[in-house]
Short mmCIF file of C-alpha atoms in Angstrom, two decimals:
data_model
loop_
_atom_site.label_atom_id
_atom_site.label_comp_id
_atom_site.label_asym_id
_atom_site.label_seq_id
_atom_site.Cartn_x
_atom_site.Cartn_y
_atom_site.Cartn_z
CA UNK A 9 0.03 0.19 -0.01
CA UNK A 10 1.58 3.49 -0.83
CA UNK A 11 -0.92 5.75 -0.24
CA UNK A 12 -0.62 8.04 2.95
CA UNK A 13 -2.97 6.78 5.67
CA UNK A 14 -2.77 10.28 8.02
CA UNK A 15 -5.44 13.13 7.50
CA UNK A 16 -3.44 15.51 7.90
CA UNK A 17 -1.05 14.60 5.42
CA UNK A 18 -2.49 13.68 1.92
CA UNK A 19 -3.99 16.83 -0.17
CA UNK A 20 -4.82 17.41 -3.60
CA UNK A 21 -2.00 19.46 -4.87
CA UNK A 22 0.62 16.81 -3.55
CA UNK A 23 -0.84 14.02 -5.47
CA UNK A 24 -1.25 15.73 -8.17
CA UNK A 25 2.14 16.69 -8.52
CA UNK A 26 3.29 13.37 -8.02
CA UNK A 27 1.02 11.23 -9.56
CA UNK A 28 0.40 12.73 -12.93
CA UNK A 29 2.67 16.17 -13.10
CA UNK A 30 6.07 13.82 -12.12
CA UNK A 31 5.17 11.21 -14.73
CA UNK A 32 4.03 13.49 -17.37
CA UNK A 33 7.60 15.15 -16.89
CA UNK A 34 9.56 12.17 -16.64
CA UNK A 35 8.17 11.42 -20.10
CA UNK A 36 8.68 14.21 -21.14
CA UNK A 37 12.83 13.82 -20.65
CA UNK A 38 12.62 10.27 -21.16
CA UNK A 39 11.60 10.94 -24.85
CA UNK A 40 13.83 14.08 -25.43
CA UNK A 41 17.16 12.35 -23.71
CA UNK A 42 16.75 9.20 -25.53
CA UNK A 43 16.17 7.36 -22.62
CA UNK A 44 14.03 3.92 -23.97
CA UNK A 45 13.06 1.59 -20.79
CA UNK A 46 10.45 2.43 -17.76
CA UNK A 47 9.25 0.51 -15.41
CA UNK A 48 6.50 2.04 -13.86
CA UNK A 49 5.44 0.76 -10.18
CA UNK A 50 1.86 1.15 -10.26
CA UNK A 51 -0.47 0.74 -6.84
CA UNK A 52 -3.32 -3.23 -7.32
CA UNK A 53 -5.70 -1.15 -5.35
CA UNK A 54 -5.35 2.48 -6.92
CA UNK A 55 -8.25 2.46 -9.45
CA UNK A 56 -10.32 0.02 -7.41
CA UNK A 57 -14.22 0.60 -6.77
CA UNK A 58 -15.44 0.85 -3.59
CA UNK A 59 -16.41 -2.63 -2.69
CA UNK A 60 -15.68 -5.90 -2.13
CA UNK A 61 -12.79 -7.22 -5.20
CA UNK A 62 -12.33 -10.99 -5.40
CA UNK A 63 -10.66 -12.89 -7.98
CA UNK A 64 -10.63 -10.23 -11.14
CA UNK A 65 -8.14 -9.98 -13.56
CA UNK A 66 -5.99 -6.69 -14.26
CA UNK A 67 -8.00 -6.71 -17.40
CA UNK A 68 -11.14 -5.83 -14.91
CA UNK A 69 -9.18 -2.03 -14.07
CA UNK A 70 -7.82 -1.22 -16.86
CA UNK A 71 -8.97 2.48 -16.61
CA UNK A 72 -10.74 4.82 -14.80
CA UNK A 73 -13.59 3.37 -12.12
CA UNK A 74 -16.61 5.32 -11.07
CA UNK A 75 -15.10 5.41 -7.51
CA UNK A 76 -11.88 5.12 -5.91
CA UNK A 77 -11.58 2.91 -3.04
CA UNK A 78 -8.18 5.00 -2.35
CA UNK A 79 -9.84 8.25 -3.07
CA UNK A 80 -7.35 11.07 -4.71
CA UNK A 81 -4.20 9.20 -4.28
CA UNK A 82 -6.08 6.14 -6.23
CA UNK A 83 -7.51 8.74 -8.38
CA UNK A 84 -4.11 10.56 -9.63
CA UNK A 85 -2.19 7.23 -9.08
CA UNK A 86 -4.14 5.69 -12.19
CA UNK A 87 -4.05 8.58 -14.16
CA UNK A 88 -0.70 8.80 -14.51
CA UNK A 89 -0.39 5.31 -15.05
CA UNK A 90 -2.35 5.97 -18.11
CA UNK A 91 -0.35 8.70 -19.48
CA UNK A 92 2.78 6.12 -18.85
CA UNK A 93 1.11 3.78 -21.02
CA UNK A 94 -0.32 5.92 -23.76
CA UNK A 95 3.34 6.82 -24.08
CA UNK A 96 4.16 3.87 -24.86
CA UNK A 97 5.30 3.43 -28.86
CA UNK A 98 6.31 7.31 -29.21
CA UNK A 99 9.31 7.45 -31.27
CA UNK A 100 12.38 9.22 -29.03
CA UNK A 101 13.92 12.46 -29.90
CA UNK A 102 17.15 10.78 -32.45
CA UNK A 103 14.22 9.17 -34.22
CA UNK A 104 15.26 5.53 -34.45
CA UNK A 105 13.98 4.26 -30.76
CA UNK A 106 10.81 4.11 -29.15
CA UNK A 107 9.55 4.16 -25.99
CA UNK A 108 8.87 0.74 -24.33
CA UNK A 109 7.57 0.33 -20.42
CA UNK A 110 5.68 -2.21 -18.46
CA UNK A 111 3.43 -1.54 -15.64
CA UNK A 112 3.98 -3.90 -12.23
CA UNK A 113 1.27 -2.96 -9.90
CA UNK A 114 2.49 -3.91 -6.08
CA UNK A 115 -0.04 -5.10 -3.58
CA UNK A 116 0.19 -4.21 -0.05
CA UNK A 117 3.99 -3.74 0.68
CA UNK A 118 6.20 -4.58 3.62
CA UNK A 119 9.53 -4.70 4.96
CA UNK A 120 12.52 -3.04 6.86
CA UNK A 121 12.57 1.02 6.64
CA UNK A 122 8.62 1.24 6.10
CA UNK A 123 8.37 3.82 9.53
CA UNK A 124 5.38 5.53 8.21
CA UNK A 125 2.89 2.58 8.50
CA UNK A 126 4.55 1.61 11.83
CA UNK A 127 4.10 5.20 13.17
CA UNK A 128 0.65 5.41 12.17
CA UNK A 129 0.05 2.01 14.29
CA UNK A 130 2.30 2.97 17.07
CA UNK A 131 0.09 6.49 17.52
CA UNK A 132 -3.42 4.51 17.20
CA UNK A 133 -2.11 2.03 20.24
CA UNK A 134 -1.23 5.26 21.71
CA UNK A 135 -4.97 6.26 22.17
CA UNK A 136 -6.35 2.65 22.49
CA UNK A 137 -3.97 1.97 24.97
CA UNK A 138 -1.02 -0.71 23.63
CA UNK A 139 -3.49 -2.05 20.79
CA UNK A 140 -5.18 -1.32 17.51
CA UNK A 141 -8.80 -1.94 17.19
CA UNK A 142 -10.06 -4.18 14.30
CA UNK A 143 -13.45 -4.63 13.23
CA UNK A 144 -14.53 -8.29 12.76
CA UNK A 145 -15.88 -9.78 9.89
CA UNK A 146 -15.70 -12.70 7.10
CA UNK A 147 -13.65 -10.57 4.83
CA UNK A 148 -12.70 -7.40 6.29
CA UNK A 149 -9.34 -6.21 5.43
CA UNK A 150 -7.95 -9.53 3.64
CA UNK A 151 -5.20 -8.05 1.89
CA UNK A 152 -2.17 -9.72 -0.54
CA UNK A 153 1.11 -8.85 0.45
CA UNK A 154 4.64 -8.58 -0.82
CA UNK A 155 7.93 -8.34 0.78
CA UNK A 156 9.86 -4.88 -0.11
CA UNK A 157 12.90 -7.67 -0.61
CA UNK A 158 10.85 -9.56 -3.07
CA UNK A 159 9.17 -6.38 -4.97
CA UNK A 160 12.86 -4.99 -5.90
CA UNK A 161 13.24 -8.74 -7.35
CA UNK A 162 10.49 -8.35 -9.40
CA UNK A 163 11.53 -4.81 -10.40
CA UNK A 164 14.99 -5.53 -12.09
CA UNK A 165 13.32 -8.99 -13.75
CA UNK A 166 10.94 -6.99 -15.33
CA UNK A 167 13.74 -4.33 -16.67
CA UNK A 168 15.86 -6.99 -17.86
CA UNK A 169 12.96 -8.23 -19.57
CA UNK A 170 11.83 -5.21 -21.18
CA UNK A 171 15.01 -5.04 -22.17
CA UNK A 172 16.19 -8.44 -23.56
CA UNK A 173 12.53 -9.69 -24.43
CA UNK A 174 10.18 -6.71 -24.76
CA UNK A 175 7.86 -8.66 -27.24
CA UNK A 176 6.97 -10.57 -23.56
CA UNK A 177 5.95 -7.76 -21.62
CA UNK A 178 6.13 -3.92 -23.39
CA UNK A 179 2.74 -2.31 -22.50
CA UNK A 180 1.48 -4.31 -20.22
CA UNK A 181 0.61 -4.02 -16.31
CA UNK A 182 0.23 -6.70 -14.09
CA UNK A 183 -0.73 -7.15 -10.23
CA UNK A 184 2.50 -8.11 -8.57
CA UNK A 185 2.82 -10.50 -5.23
CA UNK A 186 4.57 -13.22 -3.51
CA UNK A 187 1.72 -15.34 -2.69
CA UNK A 188 -1.61 -15.49 -4.08
CA UNK A 189 -3.13 -15.87 0.06
CA UNK A 190 -5.45 -13.22 1.26
CA UNK A 191 -5.16 -12.57 4.77
CA UNK A 192 -6.95 -10.61 7.53
CA UNK A 193 -4.35 -7.36 8.31
CA UNK A 194 -4.70 -7.82 11.82
CA UNK A 195 -3.30 -11.45 11.49
CA UNK A 196 -0.62 -10.26 9.17
CA UNK A 197 0.69 -7.86 10.74
CA UNK A 198 0.03 -9.10 14.54
CA UNK A 199 3.79 -10.20 14.81
CA UNK A 200 5.04 -7.20 13.60
CA UNK A 201 2.55 -5.19 15.95
CA UNK A 202 3.86 -7.35 18.77
CA UNK A 203 7.69 -6.83 18.23
CA UNK A 204 7.21 -3.18 19.00
CA UNK A 205 5.67 -4.37 22.18
CA UNK A 206 1.38 -3.73 20.79
CA UNK A 207 -1.77 -5.66 19.39
CA UNK A 208 -4.85 -5.98 17.78
CA UNK A 209 -7.62 -6.27 19.57
CA UNK A 210 -11.72 -6.45 18.89
CA UNK A 211 -12.80 -3.27 17.77
CA UNK A 212 -15.99 -2.24 20.81
CA UNK A 213 -17.92 -0.69 18.53
CA UNK A 214 -19.48 -1.27 15.18
CA UNK A 215 -18.09 -0.53 11.97
CA UNK A 216 -20.64 1.66 10.90
CA UNK A 217 -20.43 4.16 13.65
CA UNK A 218 -16.84 4.25 13.46
CA UNK A 219 -16.57 5.26 9.71
CA UNK A 220 -19.82 8.02 10.15
CA UNK A 221 -17.71 9.74 13.12
CA UNK A 222 -14.84 9.56 11.33
CA UNK A 223 -16.67 11.23 8.41
CA UNK A 224 -18.30 13.99 10.80
CA UNK A 225 -15.30 14.34 12.19
CA UNK A 226 -12.92 15.33 9.10
CA UNK A 227 -15.93 17.37 7.79
CA UNK A 228 -16.07 19.59 10.71
CA UNK A 229 -12.32 20.25 10.60
CA UNK A 230 -12.75 21.09 6.89
CA UNK A 231 -15.00 23.60 7.90
CA UNK A 232 -14.14 24.67 11.21
CA UNK A 233 -10.27 24.21 11.11
CA UNK A 234 -9.78 22.11 13.87
CA UNK A 235 -8.39 18.65 14.87
CA UNK A 236 -10.85 16.49 16.45
CA UNK A 237 -10.32 13.17 17.80
CA UNK A 238 -11.37 10.51 16.18
CA UNK A 239 -11.87 6.82 17.15
CA UNK A 240 -9.11 5.47 15.13
CA UNK A 241 -7.40 8.99 15.43
CA UNK A 242 -4.39 8.80 12.50
CA UNK A 243 -6.54 7.37 10.03
CA UNK A 244 -8.06 8.88 7.85
CA UNK A 245 -11.67 8.02 6.39
CA UNK A 246 -10.19 6.48 3.49
CA UNK A 247 -7.74 4.39 4.87
CA UNK A 248 -10.17 3.65 7.85
CA UNK A 249 -12.26 2.18 4.95
CA UNK A 250 -9.33 0.49 2.94
CA UNK A 251 -7.57 -0.68 5.52
CA UNK A 252 -10.99 -2.48 7.57
CA UNK A 253 -13.92 -2.64 5.17
CA UNK A 254 -13.45 -4.74 2.35
CA UNK A 255 -10.95 -7.68 0.97
CA UNK A 256 -9.05 -7.74 -1.62
CA UNK A 257 -7.65 -10.54 -3.54
CA UNK A 258 -6.58 -11.53 -7.25
CA UNK A 259 -4.46 -13.71 -9.31
CA UNK A 260 -1.10 -13.80 -10.11
CA UNK A 261 -1.30 -15.55 -13.70
CA UNK A 262 -0.38 -13.02 -16.02
CA UNK A 263 2.59 -12.04 -13.34
CA UNK A 264 3.43 -15.81 -13.69
CA UNK A 265 3.27 -15.50 -17.41
CA UNK A 266 4.79 -12.33 -18.25
CA UNK A 267 7.60 -12.47 -14.97
CA UNK A 268 10.12 -15.90 -14.96
CA UNK A 269 11.37 -14.16 -11.41
CA UNK A 270 10.19 -16.29 -8.63
CA UNK A 271 10.46 -14.34 -4.82
CA UNK A 272 13.81 -14.93 -3.37
CA UNK A 273 12.41 -14.72 0.24
CA UNK A 274 9.03 -16.87 1.73
CA UNK A 275 6.03 -14.22 3.20
CA UNK A 276 7.52 -15.91 6.95
CA UNK A 277 11.12 -15.12 6.18
CA UNK A 278 9.63 -11.90 5.15
CA UNK A 279 7.43 -11.23 8.43
CA UNK A 280 10.23 -12.05 10.79
CA UNK A 281 12.78 -9.86 9.15
CA UNK A 282 10.45 -6.77 9.49
CA UNK A 283 9.65 -7.81 12.44
CA UNK A 284 13.14 -7.94 13.60
CA UNK A 285 13.49 -4.38 12.58
CA UNK A 286 10.15 -3.40 14.23
CA UNK A 287 12.03 -4.51 17.29
CA UNK A 288 15.28 -2.90 17.22
CA UNK A 289 13.51 0.56 15.76
CA UNK A 290 10.35 0.58 17.45
CA UNK A 291 10.41 -2.03 20.61
CA UNK A 292 13.40 -3.40 22.05
CA UNK A 293 13.70 -7.29 22.20
CA UNK A 294 12.35 -8.09 25.72
CA UNK A 295 9.81 -5.38 25.68
CA UNK A 296 6.58 -6.23 28.09
CA UNK A 297 3.35 -4.03 27.88
CA UNK A 298 0.50 -5.02 29.68
CA UNK A 299 -2.37 -4.20 26.94
CA UNK A 300 -6.08 -2.82 27.28
CA UNK A 301 -7.01 -6.83 26.75
CA UNK A 302 -5.10 -8.10 29.13
CA UNK A 303 -2.51 -9.54 27.43
CA UNK A 304 0.89 -9.54 28.32
CA UNK A 305 3.14 -9.80 24.88
CA UNK A 306 6.78 -10.42 25.00
CA UNK A 307 8.68 -9.93 21.78
CA UNK A 308 11.08 -13.36 21.52
CA UNK A 309 11.59 -13.34 17.59
CA UNK A 310 12.77 -16.56 17.13
CA UNK A 311 8.82 -18.04 18.04
CA UNK A 312 6.44 -15.92 15.52
CA UNK A 313 4.32 -18.16 13.82
CA UNK A 314 2.14 -17.30 11.08
CA UNK A 315 -1.62 -18.57 11.45
CA UNK A 316 -2.80 -19.03 7.97
CA UNK A 317 -6.42 -18.15 8.34
CA UNK A 318 -6.43 -17.04 4.77
CA UNK A 319 -8.16 -17.02 1.34
CA UNK A 320 -6.19 -17.77 -1.57
CA UNK A 321 -7.13 -16.89 -4.71
CA UNK A 322 -6.22 -19.17 -8.15
#
């Protein structure tokens, strides 16, 4: 996931500048400087509509939807991608070559160095006495994930394939994941949050009431210019909906056919590596905290287990 989960940071001008104008500037520069190859990292969730999304292929999400699950971020992100896709085949300034590009769309990215999401999680923990409330439901918050190290491997493979076998991928876009199983976000991130001495707990209130109150508080902030503490504190209404309301799962068939790369790290290894980094930067090897739900969390990274309560997409 690439969009910013904090409500005070996200703004239309920044998204337009970073996702649309920057892409247009890059394409113009590549053509004028005769740079023929582009690997454009997109976002699987950018052009999803506000609803459950399971089992559909990339061809179902080629353009602009009626609504955007991730709001202004998603709209600007997909518009930037479409501009780049339409630029494929344009002649470079030298007149001898054309622009070639491939468009991997990453699922939920995790890994060492991703401080932004952890800082947001910890801010929510501070308001809820060491816990992050999550909303129970059969498919709420189901995601597919990719470890940053595996994503880097896919991007390198994309570049090599584009340079030496462009017929396999030029102009194509595909979902990029390390495993087809979709797992609840609270279960997936539990070992990583525990490494910082915190945990997920079921929310006391209903999803609909929480979302409504967040919407009202954000509306008040826009009108009165004040900061109101919402139930999720640092989560924007868009992030709250994205992270906890729906489930998302896609096939990796096109990825497997387009790229020869197979993930170097298993998902279990990626989780353990990330948990160790979080422990070193946000927690401490032996940190124990007493949470609101009276569960003692002891960080023993060698004992981290990953329970697969998952939905697997074929």
